[in-house]
Coordinates of C-alpha atoms in Angstrom, one line a residue:
M1 CA 0.0 0.0 0.0
N2 CA 1.3 3.4 -1.0
Y3 CA 0.6 5.3 2.3
Q4 CA 1.8 8.6 0.9
E5 CA -0.7 8.5 -2.1
L6 CA -3.5 7.2 0.1
A7 CA -3.0 9.9 2.7
K8 CA -3.0 12.6 0.0
L9 CA -6.2 11.3 -1.5
I10 CA -8.0 11.1 1.9
I11 CA -7.0 14.7 2.8
D12 CA -8.4 15.9 -0.6
K13 CA -11.6 13.9 -0.4
V14 CA -12.5 15.0 3.1
G15 CA -12.6 18.6 1.8
G16 CA -8.9 19.5 2.2
E17 CA -6.8 20.3 5.2
E18 CA -8.7 23.6 5.8
N19 CA -12.0 21.5 6.3
V20 CA -10.4 19.4 9.1
K21 CA -10.8 20.6 12.7
S22 CA -8.9 17.6 14.2
L23 CA -7.9 14.1 13.5
N24 CA -7.2 11.0 15.6
H25 CA -7.4 7.3 15.1
C26 CA -8.3 4.1 16.8
A27 CA -7.4 0.5 15.9
T28 CA -8.9 0.6 12.5
R29 CA -10.3 4.1 11.7
L30 CA -9.2 7.6 11.0
R31 CA -11.6 9.8 13.0
F32 CA -12.0 13.3 11.5
N33 CA -13.8 16.2 13.1
L34 CA -14.8 18.3 10.1
K35 CA -16.1 21.8 9.7
D36 CA -18.5 20.8 7.0
D37 CA -19.1 17.2 6.0
K38 CA -20.9 18.3 2.9
K39 CA -17.5 19.1 1.3
T40 CA -16.5 15.5 1.3
D41 CA -16.5 13.1 -1.6
E42 CA -17.7 10.0 0.2
Q43 CA -18.2 7.9 -3.0
A44 CA -14.6 8.5 -4.1
L45 CA -13.3 7.5 -0.7
K46 CA -15.3 4.3 -0.7
N47 CA -14.0 3.5 -4.2
T48 CA -10.4 4.0 -3.1
S49 CA -8.2 1.0 -2.6
G50 CA -7.0 0.7 0.9
I51 CA -10.2 2.1 2.3
M52 CA -12.7 -0.4 3.7
G53 CA -15.6 2.0 4.2
V54 CA -16.7 5.4 5.4
V55 CA -19.0 6.2 8.3
N56 CA -20.4 9.7 9.0
K57 CA -22.0 9.3 12.5
G58 CA -21.5 10.3 16.1
G59 CA -20.0 13.7 15.3
Q60 CA -17.1 12.1 13.5
Y61 CA -16.3 11.4 9.8
Q62 CA -14.7 8.0 10.1
V63 CA -12.6 6.5 7.3
I64 CA -12.1 2.8 7.9
I65 CA -8.6 1.6 6.9
G66 CA -7.9 -1.6 8.9
S67 CA -4.7 -2.6 10.5
D68 CA -2.7 -0.1 8.4
V69 CA -4.5 2.9 10.0
G70 CA -1.4 3.9 12.0
N71 CA 0.8 4.2 9.0
V72 CA -1.8 6.2 7.1
Y73 CA -2.3 8.5 10.1
K74 CA 1.4 9.2 10.3
E75 CA 1.6 10.0 6.7
I76 CA -1.3 12.5 7.0
T77 CA 0.3 14.2 9.9
K78 CA 3.5 14.5 7.9
Q79 CA 1.8 16.1 4.9
T80 CA -0.4 18.5 6.9
N81 CA -0.5 20.7 10.0
I82 CA -3.7 18.9 11.2
S83 CA -3.6 18.5 15.0
N84 CA -4.8 15.5 16.9
E85 CA -5.7 17.8 19.8
G86 CA -8.4 19.3 17.7
E87 CA -7.5 23.0 17.6
E88 CA -10.6 25.0 17.2
T89 CA -11.0 27.1 14.2
K90 CA -13.5 29.8 13.4
G91 CA -16.6 28.8 11.5
E92 CA -20.0 27.3 12.1
D93 CA -20.2 23.8 13.4
K94 CA -22.9 22.2 11.3
R95 CA -23.1 18.9 13.3
S96 CA -26.3 18.0 15.2
A97 CA -26.5 18.3 19.0
F98 CA -26.5 14.5 19.3
A99 CA -23.4 14.2 17.1
K100 CA -21.6 16.8 19.2
V101 CA -22.5 14.9 22.4
I102 CA -21.2 11.6 21.0
D103 CA -18.0 13.2 19.8
T104 CA -17.4 14.8 23.1
I105 CA -18.0 11.5 25.0
T106 CA -15.6 9.7 22.6
G107 CA -12.9 12.4 22.9
I108 CA -13.0 12.4 26.8
F109 CA -13.2 8.7 27.5
T110 CA -11.1 7.1 24.8
P111 CA -7.7 8.5 26.1
I112 CA -8.2 7.3 29.6
L113 CA -9.2 3.7 28.8
P114 CA -5.7 2.3 29.0
A115 CA -5.3 3.5 32.6
I116 CA -8.7 2.1 33.6
T117 CA -8.0 -1.2 31.9
A118 CA -4.6 -1.5 33.6
A119 CA -6.1 -0.8 37.0
G120 CA -8.9 -3.3 36.4
M121 CA -6.5 -6.1 35.2
L122 CA -4.3 -5.5 38.3
K123 CA -7.4 -6.1 40.4
A124 CA -8.1 -9.3 38.4
V125 CA -4.6 -10.6 39.0
L126 CA -5.0 -9.7 42.7
S127 CA -8.2 -11.7 43.0
V128 CA -6.6 -14.7 41.3
L129 CA -3.7 -14.6 43.8
V130 CA -6.2 -14.5 46.7
V131 CA -8.4 -17.3 45.3
F132 CA -5.4 -19.6 44.9
N133 CA -4.1 -18.6 48.4
V134 CA -0.9 -17.1 47.0
L135 CA -1.7 -13.9 49.0
T136 CA -4.0 -13.0 51.8
T137 CA -6.0 -9.8 52.1
E138 CA -4.0 -8.9 55.2
S139 CA -0.6 -9.2 53.6
Q140 CA 1.4 -6.1 52.7
S141 CA 1.9 -7.3 49.2
Y142 CA -1.8 -7.5 48.7
Q143 CA -2.3 -4.0 50.1
V144 CA 0.5 -2.5 47.9
I145 CA -0.9 -4.1 44.7
N146 CA -4.4 -3.1 45.7
F147 CA -3.6 0.6 46.2
M148 CA -1.6 0.5 42.9
A149 CA -4.8 -0.7 41.2
D150 CA -7.0 1.7 43.1
A151 CA -4.9 4.7 42.0
A152 CA -6.5 5.0 38.6
F153 CA -10.0 4.7 40.1
Y154 CA -9.5 7.0 43.0
F155 CA -7.8 9.7 40.9
L156 CA -10.2 9.2 37.9
P157 CA -11.2 12.9 38.1
I158 CA -7.6 13.9 37.5
L159 CA -7.4 11.6 34.4
L160 CA -10.7 13.0 33.1
A161 CA -9.6 16.5 33.8
V162 CA -6.8 16.1 31.3
S163 CA -8.9 14.6 28.5
S164 CA -11.7 17.0 29.2
A165 CA -9.3 20.0 29.0
Q166 CA -8.1 18.7 25.6
K167 CA -11.6 18.3 24.4
F168 CA -13.0 21.6 25.7
K169 CA -9.8 23.6 24.8
A170 CA -9.2 24.6 28.4
N171 CA -5.9 24.9 30.2
M172 CA -4.9 21.4 31.1
Y173 CA -3.0 22.3 34.3
L174 CA -5.8 24.4 35.7
A175 CA -8.2 21.5 34.9
I176 CA -5.9 19.2 36.9
M177 CA -6.0 21.7 39.7
V178 CA -9.8 21.6 39.7
G179 CA -9.7 17.8 39.9
G180 CA -7.3 18.2 42.9
I181 CA -9.7 20.5 44.6
L182 CA -12.4 17.8 44.5
L183 CA -10.0 15.2 45.8
H184 CA -8.0 17.2 48.4
P185 CA -7.5 15.3 51.7
A186 CA -8.6 18.3 53.7
F187 CA -11.9 18.4 51.8
V188 CA -12.3 14.6 52.2
T189 CA -11.7 15.0 55.9
M190 CA -14.3 17.7 56.2
V191 CA -16.9 15.6 54.3
N192 CA -16.2 12.6 56.5
A193 CA -16.6 14.7 59.6
V194 CA -19.9 16.1 58.5
K195 CA -21.2 12.6 57.6
E196 CA -20.2 11.3 61.0
T197 CA -21.1 14.1 63.3
G198 CA -23.5 16.2 61.3
G199 CA -23.1 19.9 60.5
S200 CA -22.4 21.6 57.2
I201 CA -19.7 23.1 55.0
H202 CA -19.8 26.6 53.8
L203 CA -17.7 28.9 51.6
L204 CA -18.4 32.6 52.1
G205 CA -21.9 31.7 53.2
L206 CA -22.4 29.3 50.2
P207 CA -23.3 25.7 51.2
I208 CA -21.1 22.9 50.0
S209 CA -22.6 19.5 49.7
A210 CA -20.8 16.8 51.8
V211 CA -20.1 14.6 48.8
S212 CA -17.0 12.5 48.0
Y213 CA -15.7 12.8 44.4
S214 CA -13.2 10.1 44.3
S215 CA -13.8 7.7 41.4
S216 CA -16.5 10.1 40.1
V217 CA -17.0 10.8 36.4
I218 CA -19.6 13.5 35.7
P219 CA -18.6 16.3 38.2
I220 CA -15.1 16.9 36.8
I221 CA -16.4 16.9 33.2
L222 CA -19.0 19.5 34.1
S223 CA -16.4 21.6 35.9
V224 CA -13.9 21.6 33.1
W225 CA -16.6 22.4 30.6
F226 CA -17.6 25.4 32.7
M227 CA -14.0 26.4 33.0
S228 CA -13.7 26.5 29.2
Y229 CA -16.1 29.5 29.3
V230 CA -14.7 31.1 32.4
E231 CA -11.1 31.2 31.2
P232 CA -11.7 33.4 28.1
I233 CA -13.7 35.8 30.3
A234 CA -10.9 35.9 32.8
D235 CA -8.4 36.6 30.0
K236 CA -10.6 39.4 28.7
I237 CA -11.1 41.3 32.0
S238 CA -7.6 40.9 33.3
P239 CA -5.4 43.9 32.8
K240 CA -2.5 43.1 30.5
A241 CA 0.2 44.1 33.0
I242 CA -1.0 41.5 35.6
K243 CA -2.7 39.0 33.3
F244 CA 0.0 36.4 34.0
F245 CA -1.4 35.7 37.5
S246 CA -4.8 37.4 37.5
K247 CA -6.2 35.2 34.7
P248 CA -5.5 31.8 36.5
L249 CA -6.5 33.3 39.8
I250 CA -9.9 34.4 38.6
T251 CA -10.4 31.1 36.7
I252 CA -9.6 28.8 39.6
F253 CA -11.5 30.8 42.3
V254 CA -14.7 31.0 40.1
V255 CA -14.5 27.4 38.8
G256 CA -13.5 25.9 42.1
T257 CA -16.3 27.6 44.0
V258 CA -19.0 26.8 41.4
S259 CA -17.7 23.2 41.2
L260 CA -18.0 22.6 45.0
V261 CA -21.3 24.5 45.4
V262 CA -23.2 23.7 42.2
L263 CA -21.6 21.5 39.5
G264 CA -20.1 18.8 41.7
P265 CA -23.4 18.0 43.5
I266 CA -25.3 18.1 40.2
G267 CA -22.8 15.6 38.7
Y268 CA -23.0 13.4 41.8
L269 CA -26.8 13.3 41.6
I270 CA -26.7 12.4 37.9
S271 CA -24.2 9.6 38.5
D272 CA -26.2 8.3 41.4
A273 CA -29.4 8.4 39.4
I274 CA -27.8 6.4 36.6
S275 CA -26.5 3.9 39.1
K276 CA -29.9 3.6 40.8
G277 CA -31.7 3.3 37.5
I278 CA -29.5 0.4 36.4
T279 CA -30.0 -1.2 39.8
T280 CA -33.7 -0.9 39.5
L281 CA -33.7 -2.3 36.0
E282 CA -31.6 -5.2 37.2
S283 CA -34.1 -6.0 40.0
V284 CA -37.0 -6.1 37.5
S285 CA -35.3 -7.7 34.5
P286 CA -31.5 -8.0 34.7
W287 CA -31.3 -9.7 31.3
I288 CA -32.9 -7.0 29.1
V289 CA -30.0 -4.5 28.7
P290 CA -27.2 -7.2 28.1
L291 CA -29.7 -8.8 25.6
L292 CA -30.2 -5.5 23.7
V293 CA -26.5 -4.5 23.8
G294 CA -25.5 -8.0 22.6
T295 CA -27.9 -7.8 19.8
F296 CA -27.6 -4.3 18.5
S297 CA -23.9 -3.4 19.3
P298 CA -22.9 -4.1 15.7
L299 CA -25.2 -1.4 14.4
L300 CA -23.9 1.0 17.1
V301 CA -20.3 0.3 16.1
A302 CA -21.2 0.7 12.4
T303 CA -22.5 4.3 13.2
G304 CA -19.8 5.1 15.8
T305 CA -22.4 5.6 18.5
H306 CA -21.2 2.7 20.7
Y307 CA -19.0 5.1 22.5
G308 CA -22.1 6.5 24.2
L309 CA -22.3 3.2 26.2
V310 CA -18.7 3.4 27.5
P311 CA -19.4 6.1 30.2
I312 CA -22.4 4.1 31.5
G313 CA -20.2 1.0 32.0
I314 CA -17.4 3.1 33.7
N315 CA -20.0 4.9 35.9
N316 CA -21.4 1.5 37.0
R317 CA -17.9 0.3 38.0
M318 CA -17.1 3.5 39.8
T319 CA -20.3 3.6 41.8
T320 CA -20.8 -0.1 42.5
G321 CA -17.4 -1.6 41.8
Y322 CA -18.6 -3.6 38.7
D323 CA -20.7 -3.4 35.6
T324 CA -23.3 -6.0 34.8
V325 CA -25.1 -4.6 31.7
I326 CA -22.8 -2.8 29.2
Y327 CA -19.5 -4.7 29.0
P328 CA -21.1 -8.2 29.3
G329 CA -23.4 -7.4 26.4
M330 CA -20.5 -6.0 24.4
L331 CA -18.4 -9.1 25.1
A332 CA -21.2 -11.3 23.6
S333 CA -21.5 -9.0 20.6
N334 CA -17.8 -8.8 19.8
V335 CA -17.0 -12.5 20.0
S336 CA -20.1 -13.1 17.8
Q337 CA -18.7 -10.7 15.2
G338 CA -15.5 -12.7 15.1
A339 CA -17.3 -16.0 15.0
A340 CA -19.5 -14.9 12.1
A341 CA -16.5 -13.9 10.0
I342 CA -14.8 -17.2 10.8
G343 CA -18.0 -19.0 9.8
V344 CA -17.9 -17.2 6.5
G345 CA -14.3 -18.3 6.0
I346 CA -15.2 -22.0 6.5
K347 CA -18.3 -21.9 4.4
S348 CA -17.0 -19.8 1.5
K349 CA -15.4 -21.4 -1.5
D350 CA -13.7 -18.2 -2.6
T351 CA -10.0 -18.1 -1.5
K352 CA -10.0 -14.3 -1.1
I353 CA -13.1 -14.3 1.0
K354 CA -11.6 -17.1 3.1
Q355 CA -8.4 -15.2 3.7
L356 CA -10.1 -12.0 4.7
A357 CA -12.7 -13.7 6.9
Y358 CA -10.2 -15.7 8.9
S359 CA -8.0 -12.8 9.7
A360 CA -10.9 -10.4 10.4
G361 CA -12.6 -13.1 12.5
L362 CA -9.6 -13.6 14.8
T363 CA -9.3 -9.9 15.5
G364 CA -13.0 -9.8 16.2
L365 CA -12.7 -12.6 18.8
F366 CA -10.0 -10.5 20.5
G367 CA -12.2 -7.4 20.7
I368 CA -11.4 -5.4 17.5
T369 CA -14.5 -5.9 15.4
E370 CA -14.2 -3.3 12.6
P371 CA -12.4 -5.6 10.1
A372 CA -15.0 -8.3 10.6
L373 CA -17.9 -5.9 10.6
Y374 CA -16.9 -3.8 7.5
G375 CA -14.9 -6.4 5.6
V376 CA -17.2 -9.4 6.0
N377 CA -20.4 -9.1 8.0
L378 CA -22.0 -5.9 6.7
R379 CA -20.7 -6.8 3.2
F380 CA -22.6 -10.1 3.1
K381 CA -25.5 -9.3 5.4
T382 CA -26.3 -12.8 6.6
P383 CA -23.2 -13.1 8.9
L384 CA -24.3 -9.8 10.4
Y385 CA -27.7 -11.3 11.2
A386 CA -26.0 -14.4 12.7
A387 CA -23.8 -12.2 14.9
M388 CA -26.8 -10.3 16.2
I389 CA -28.6 -13.5 17.0
G390 CA -25.5 -15.0 18.8
G391 CA -24.8 -11.8 20.6
G392 CA -28.3 -11.6 21.8
V393 CA -28.3 -15.1 23.1
G394 CA -25.0 -14.7 24.8
G395 CA -26.0 -11.3 26.3
L396 CA -29.2 -12.9 27.6
F397 CA -27.2 -15.6 29.4
L398 CA -24.8 -13.1 30.9
G399 CA -27.6 -10.9 32.0
I400 CA -29.7 -13.6 33.7
L401 CA -26.6 -14.6 35.8
R402 CA -25.7 -11.0 36.4
V403 CA -22.1 -11.5 35.4
R404 CA -19.9 -8.7 36.7
N405 CA -17.2 -6.9 34.8
F406 CA -14.6 -5.3 37.1
S407 CA -12.3 -3.4 34.7
G408 CA -13.5 -2.9 31.2
G409 CA -11.0 -3.0 28.3
S410 CA -11.9 -3.9 24.7
P411 CA -14.5 -6.6 25.2
G412 CA -13.2 -9.9 23.8
L413 CA -11.4 -13.1 24.7
L414 CA -8.2 -11.3 25.8
T415 CA -10.1 -9.3 28.4
L416 CA -12.0 -12.2 30.0
P417 CA -9.8 -11.8 33.1
S418 CA -11.6 -8.5 33.7
Y419 CA -14.5 -10.6 35.0
I420 CA -12.3 -11.8 37.9
G421 CA -13.1 -9.9 41.1
D422 CA -14.7 -10.0 44.5
N423 CA -12.2 -12.7 45.3
T424 CA -14.1 -15.3 43.3
L425 CA -13.7 -16.9 39.9
S426 CA -17.4 -17.5 39.4
F427 CA -18.1 -14.4 37.2
F428 CA -15.0 -15.3 35.1
Y429 CA -16.3 -18.8 34.5
Y430 CA -19.8 -17.5 33.6
A431 CA -18.2 -14.9 31.2
C432 CA -16.3 -17.7 29.5
I433 CA -19.4 -19.8 29.1
G434 CA -21.4 -16.8 27.8
A435 CA -18.6 -16.1 25.2
V436 CA -18.7 -19.7 24.1
I437 CA -22.5 -19.7 23.8
S438 CA -22.3 -16.6 21.6
I439 CA -19.5 -18.1 19.4
I440 CA -21.3 -21.4 18.9
V441 CA -24.7 -19.9 18.2
T442 CA -23.3 -17.4 15.8
F443 CA -21.1 -19.9 14.1
I444 CA -23.9 -22.4 13.5
T445 CA -26.3 -19.7 12.3
T446 CA -23.6 -18.4 9.9
L447 CA -23.1 -21.8 8.4
I448 CA -26.8 -22.1 7.8
L449 CA -27.5 -18.7 6.4
Y450 CA -24.3 -17.7 4.5
K451 CA -23.9 -18.3 0.8
D452 CA -21.2 -17.0 -1.5
P453 CA -22.6 -14.0 -3.5
I454 CA -22.5 -15.8 -6.8
A455 CA -21.7 -19.5 -7.0
D456 CA -18.8 -20.1 -9.3
E457 CA -19.4 -22.2 -12.4
V458 CA -16.6 -24.5 -13.3
V459 CA -15.6 -23.9 -16.9
E460 CA -12.8 -25.9 -18.5
P461 CA -10.4 -23.6 -20.6
T462 CA -10.4 -24.4 -24.3
E463 CA -7.4 -24.8 -26.4
S464 CA -7.7 -21.2 -27.6
A465 CA -7.6 -20.0 -24.0
T466 CA -4.2 -21.6 -23.4
K467 CA -2.9 -19.6 -26.4
G468 CA -4.0 -16.3 -25.0
K469 CA -7.4 -16.3 -26.8
L470 CA -10.7 -16.2 -24.8
P471 CA -13.3 -18.9 -25.3
T472 CA -16.6 -17.8 -26.9
V473 CA -19.2 -18.4 -24.3
N474 CA -22.1 -16.3 -22.9
G475 CA -21.0 -13.9 -20.1
A476 CA -19.7 -10.5 -19.5
T477 CA -16.7 -9.4 -21.4
V478 CA -14.2 -6.5 -21.0
L479 CA -12.6 -5.2 -24.2
S480 CA -9.3 -3.5 -24.4
P481 CA -9.5 0.3 -23.6
M482 CA -6.0 0.8 -25.0
Q483 CA -3.6 -0.2 -27.7
G484 CA -0.3 -1.8 -26.8
T485 CA 1.0 -5.0 -25.2
L486 CA -1.1 -7.1 -22.9
H487 CA 0.6 -8.4 -19.7
S488 CA -0.3 -10.3 -16.5
L489 CA -0.9 -8.1 -13.4
K490 CA 2.1 -9.8 -11.8
Q491 CA 4.3 -7.6 -14.0
V492 CA 3.0 -4.4 -12.4
D493 CA 5.5 -2.9 -9.9
D494 CA 2.9 -2.2 -7.3
G495 CA 1.8 -4.8 -4.7
M496 CA -1.8 -3.6 -4.7
F497 CA -2.1 -4.7 -8.3
S498 CA 0.5 -7.5 -8.7
E499 CA -0.9 -9.4 -5.6
E500 CA -4.4 -8.8 -6.9
I501 CA -5.4 -7.1 -3.6
L502 CA -7.7 -4.8 -5.6
G503 CA -9.0 -7.7 -7.7
Q504 CA -8.2 -9.8 -10.7
G505 CA -7.4 -8.3 -14.2
V506 CA -4.7 -7.6 -16.7
A507 CA -2.2 -4.8 -17.5
I508 CA -1.4 -3.0 -20.7
E509 CA 1.8 -1.3 -21.7
P510 CA 0.3 1.3 -24.0
S511 CA 1.7 2.4 -27.3
E512 CA -0.4 5.6 -27.6
G513 CA -2.1 7.9 -25.1
T514 CA -5.8 7.2 -25.5
V515 CA -8.2 5.3 -23.3
V516 CA -11.7 4.3 -24.6
S517 CA -14.5 2.6 -22.8
P518 CA -14.1 -1.2 -22.6
I519 CA -17.8 -1.7 -21.7
N520 CA -21.3 -0.4 -22.0
G521 CA -22.1 1.2 -18.6
T522 CA -21.5 4.2 -16.4
V523 CA -18.6 6.2 -15.1
S524 CA -18.6 5.5 -11.4
A525 CA -15.4 7.2 -10.2
I526 CA -13.2 10.0 -11.4
F527 CA -10.2 11.6 -9.7
D528 CA -8.7 15.1 -9.5
S529 CA -5.4 13.7 -10.7
K530 CA -7.2 12.3 -13.8
H531 CA -4.8 9.3 -13.8
A532 CA -7.6 6.7 -13.3
I533 CA -11.2 6.1 -13.8
G534 CA -13.8 3.7 -12.4
L535 CA -16.5 2.2 -14.6
T536 CA -19.5 -0.1 -13.8
S537 CA -20.9 -2.2 -16.7
E538 CA -24.5 -2.9 -17.4
E539 CA -23.9 -6.4 -15.9
G540 CA -22.6 -4.9 -12.6
I541 CA -18.9 -5.5 -13.3
E542 CA -16.8 -2.8 -11.6
I543 CA -13.7 -1.8 -13.4
L544 CA -10.7 0.3 -12.5
I545 CA -8.3 1.6 -15.2
H546 CA -5.2 3.0 -13.5
I547 CA -2.9 4.7 -16.0
G548 CA 0.7 4.3 -14.8
I549 CA 2.3 3.7 -11.4
D550 CA 2.4 6.5 -8.8
T551 CA 1.2 8.9 -11.4
V552 CA -1.2 10.4 -8.9
Q553 CA 1.8 12.5 -8.0
L554 CA 1.6 14.4 -11.3
N555 CA -1.7 16.0 -10.0
G556 CA -3.3 15.7 -13.4
E557 CA -0.5 17.1 -15.5
G558 CA -0.5 15.3 -18.8
Y559 CA -4.0 13.9 -18.4
E560 CA -7.4 15.1 -19.8
Y561 CA -10.8 13.6 -19.1
F562 CA -13.5 13.5 -21.8
I563 CA -16.3 12.3 -19.5
Q564 CA -18.0 13.3 -16.2
N565 CA -18.8 11.2 -13.1
G566 CA -22.1 9.4 -13.6
Q567 CA -22.1 9.7 -17.4
K568 CA -23.3 6.8 -19.5
V569 CA -20.7 5.4 -21.9
N570 CA -20.6 2.9 -24.7
I571 CA -17.8 0.7 -26.0
G572 CA -15.3 2.8 -27.8
D573 CA -16.2 6.2 -26.2
K574 CA -13.2 8.3 -25.5
L575 CA -12.5 8.5 -21.8
I576 CA -9.0 9.9 -21.2
Q577 CA -6.2 11.4 -23.3
F578 CA -2.7 11.3 -21.8
D579 CA 0.8 12.5 -22.8
L580 CA 2.5 9.1 -23.1
E581 CA 6.0 10.3 -23.7
G582 CA 5.8 13.3 -21.4
I583 CA 4.8 11.0 -18.4
K584 CA 7.6 8.6 -19.3
S585 CA 10.1 11.4 -19.4
K586 CA 9.3 12.4 -15.8
G587 CA 10.4 8.9 -14.7
Y588 CA 7.0 7.2 -14.3
K589 CA 6.1 3.7 -15.5
I590 CA 3.1 3.9 -17.8
I591 CA 2.0 0.3 -17.5
T592 CA -1.8 0.4 -16.9
P593 CA -3.7 -2.1 -14.8
I594 CA -7.3 -2.9 -15.7
V595 CA -8.9 -4.5 -12.6
I596 CA -12.2 -6.0 -11.8
T597 CA -12.6 -4.5 -8.3
N598 CA -15.6 -6.6 -7.3
S599 CA -13.9 -9.9 -8.4
A600 CA -15.1 -11.7 -5.3
E601 CA -18.7 -11.0 -6.3
V602 CA -18.7 -12.2 -9.9
G603 CA -18.0 -15.5 -11.5
E604 CA -14.8 -17.1 -12.8
I605 CA -12.5 -14.6 -14.5
L606 CA -10.4 -15.6 -17.5
T607 CA -7.7 -13.3 -18.8
A608 CA -5.4 -13.2 -21.8
N609 CA -1.9 -11.8 -21.6
D610 CA 1.5 -11.4 -23.2
N611 CA 0.0 -10.4 -26.6
P612 CA -0.1 -7.3 -28.7
I613 CA -3.6 -5.8 -28.2
M614 CA -5.7 -3.4 -30.2
F615 CA -8.7 -1.3 -29.2
G616 CA -11.8 -3.4 -28.8
E617 CA -10.2 -6.8 -28.5
E618 CA -11.4 -9.0 -25.6
I619 CA -9.0 -9.0 -22.7
I620 CA -11.2 -10.4 -19.9
K621 CA -14.1 -12.8 -19.9
I622 CA -16.3 -13.3 -16.8
M623 CA -18.1 -16.6 -16.6
K624 CA -21.4 -16.4 -14.9

């Protein structure tokens, strides 16, 4: 994969660098915050090799890359000044209120997940050591490991202060100080004294609720959000000569006071209400939320809105010590996604589908579901239905037994130890059984429902085929769009083509600079660089003609289109004129791949090669 070329194209198709407010990435996706998502060319992105899909949901414009996302992200940051901290720029934010909320939740909670996961896994290890009598709860080793694990939970407001400051564009160090105010030992002592002996706490006559904020989530987020508005006002009213100390003084005094008197108690009440709501729901029907989460998580992941569930799971663990509704349901869903993809790999007769399904399925079982979801399950539909059924059944089982998750992490087989806690292995065993149930149900359902898109018909090559001529049979044909010498794709010096990653096809070394339509159909993709064109035939065959290798770097120099996107074309219509000798003189190879990009969805593909070729001669035959 040419990361440089792909990064350049992505930047262009999301509306250019000036349309990007911020960019970060997860395990498989580039996550853009855009000023105006109407400036994007979504179809061009979806039609680009190296991009698995595009999702515009949850306040983010997500470009799904797969396991190479880190390399593409690095290349984008090299080519641009786009910040991963999301520097605000002037201009109207056209996103919906719901999209903004989801984006905010994602931006705040995603950075702190490693610390929460590490703390939870330490707790799991500690529980195992106690269960097997390696340590006792009275030993110093136990107590040391325990406070190491508790550190991330107790100081959670500090962690959230940092990520909230980055998201709300507030001063990070002042935000940390606000978190410290909520957790200060003197304040904690005052709160404990009031709870034990009665009385009250006041600041300049203002009442302060006797509430403990350790391990809390919502109070610090509200406080830092409030600070993002106070800080600019403090800057504006501070005289320039003393702004260095007057601005932070005003900010901290106002925010600290309002946090202790108003925002902290409100946040505490919200957290407590969520916890009590979940507890009430559990007492009535503990199975319903894990069932729904297990069933519908794939659809939430597909739209990027699954991050809205993360704070609920974290809040549950912070208030009660464990989560019984969100993470158990997501565990069932994720392993089901992986099992569905593996089921496709076993059932399919197509070698390319098998290879993709097996690799995507394994990552799905381990908790990273995007490759399985976008590469296999959404693509073929029936494995998605199977995953939803299996996830629902597994979620129902985990919900009925009220299985407890103690630390979170990316739900999958690798994080099963996060169900170890309360000095017992019972929840771990139940979580394992629930995961197995999800996998088995999904796997069997996939084997029953899945069928390859088009069953391949076995056709024996005739003698003429072995000599480079195609057999005369009924089926779709692709004619030569160029004049020159026909070659195998293996002779193309680009792994995306030579390894048939984009699909099967042929290559032509042109002898003149004209490209005509090889089919009757529609222009489905054009590019600003004019070095390539996508076509869709009347039979549904998707074709990419890519003139030269790395010629996108010419930025259209030497190329001229004679068509428009969406235009109907007939065999022989002129598509592109290019300066053959001029492009060669700049050091670019002009060999041109002609690829069937939906090879996995059509029948057997026969190609001719290593022959002189003229306009209109058959180069590809697709056997239905």
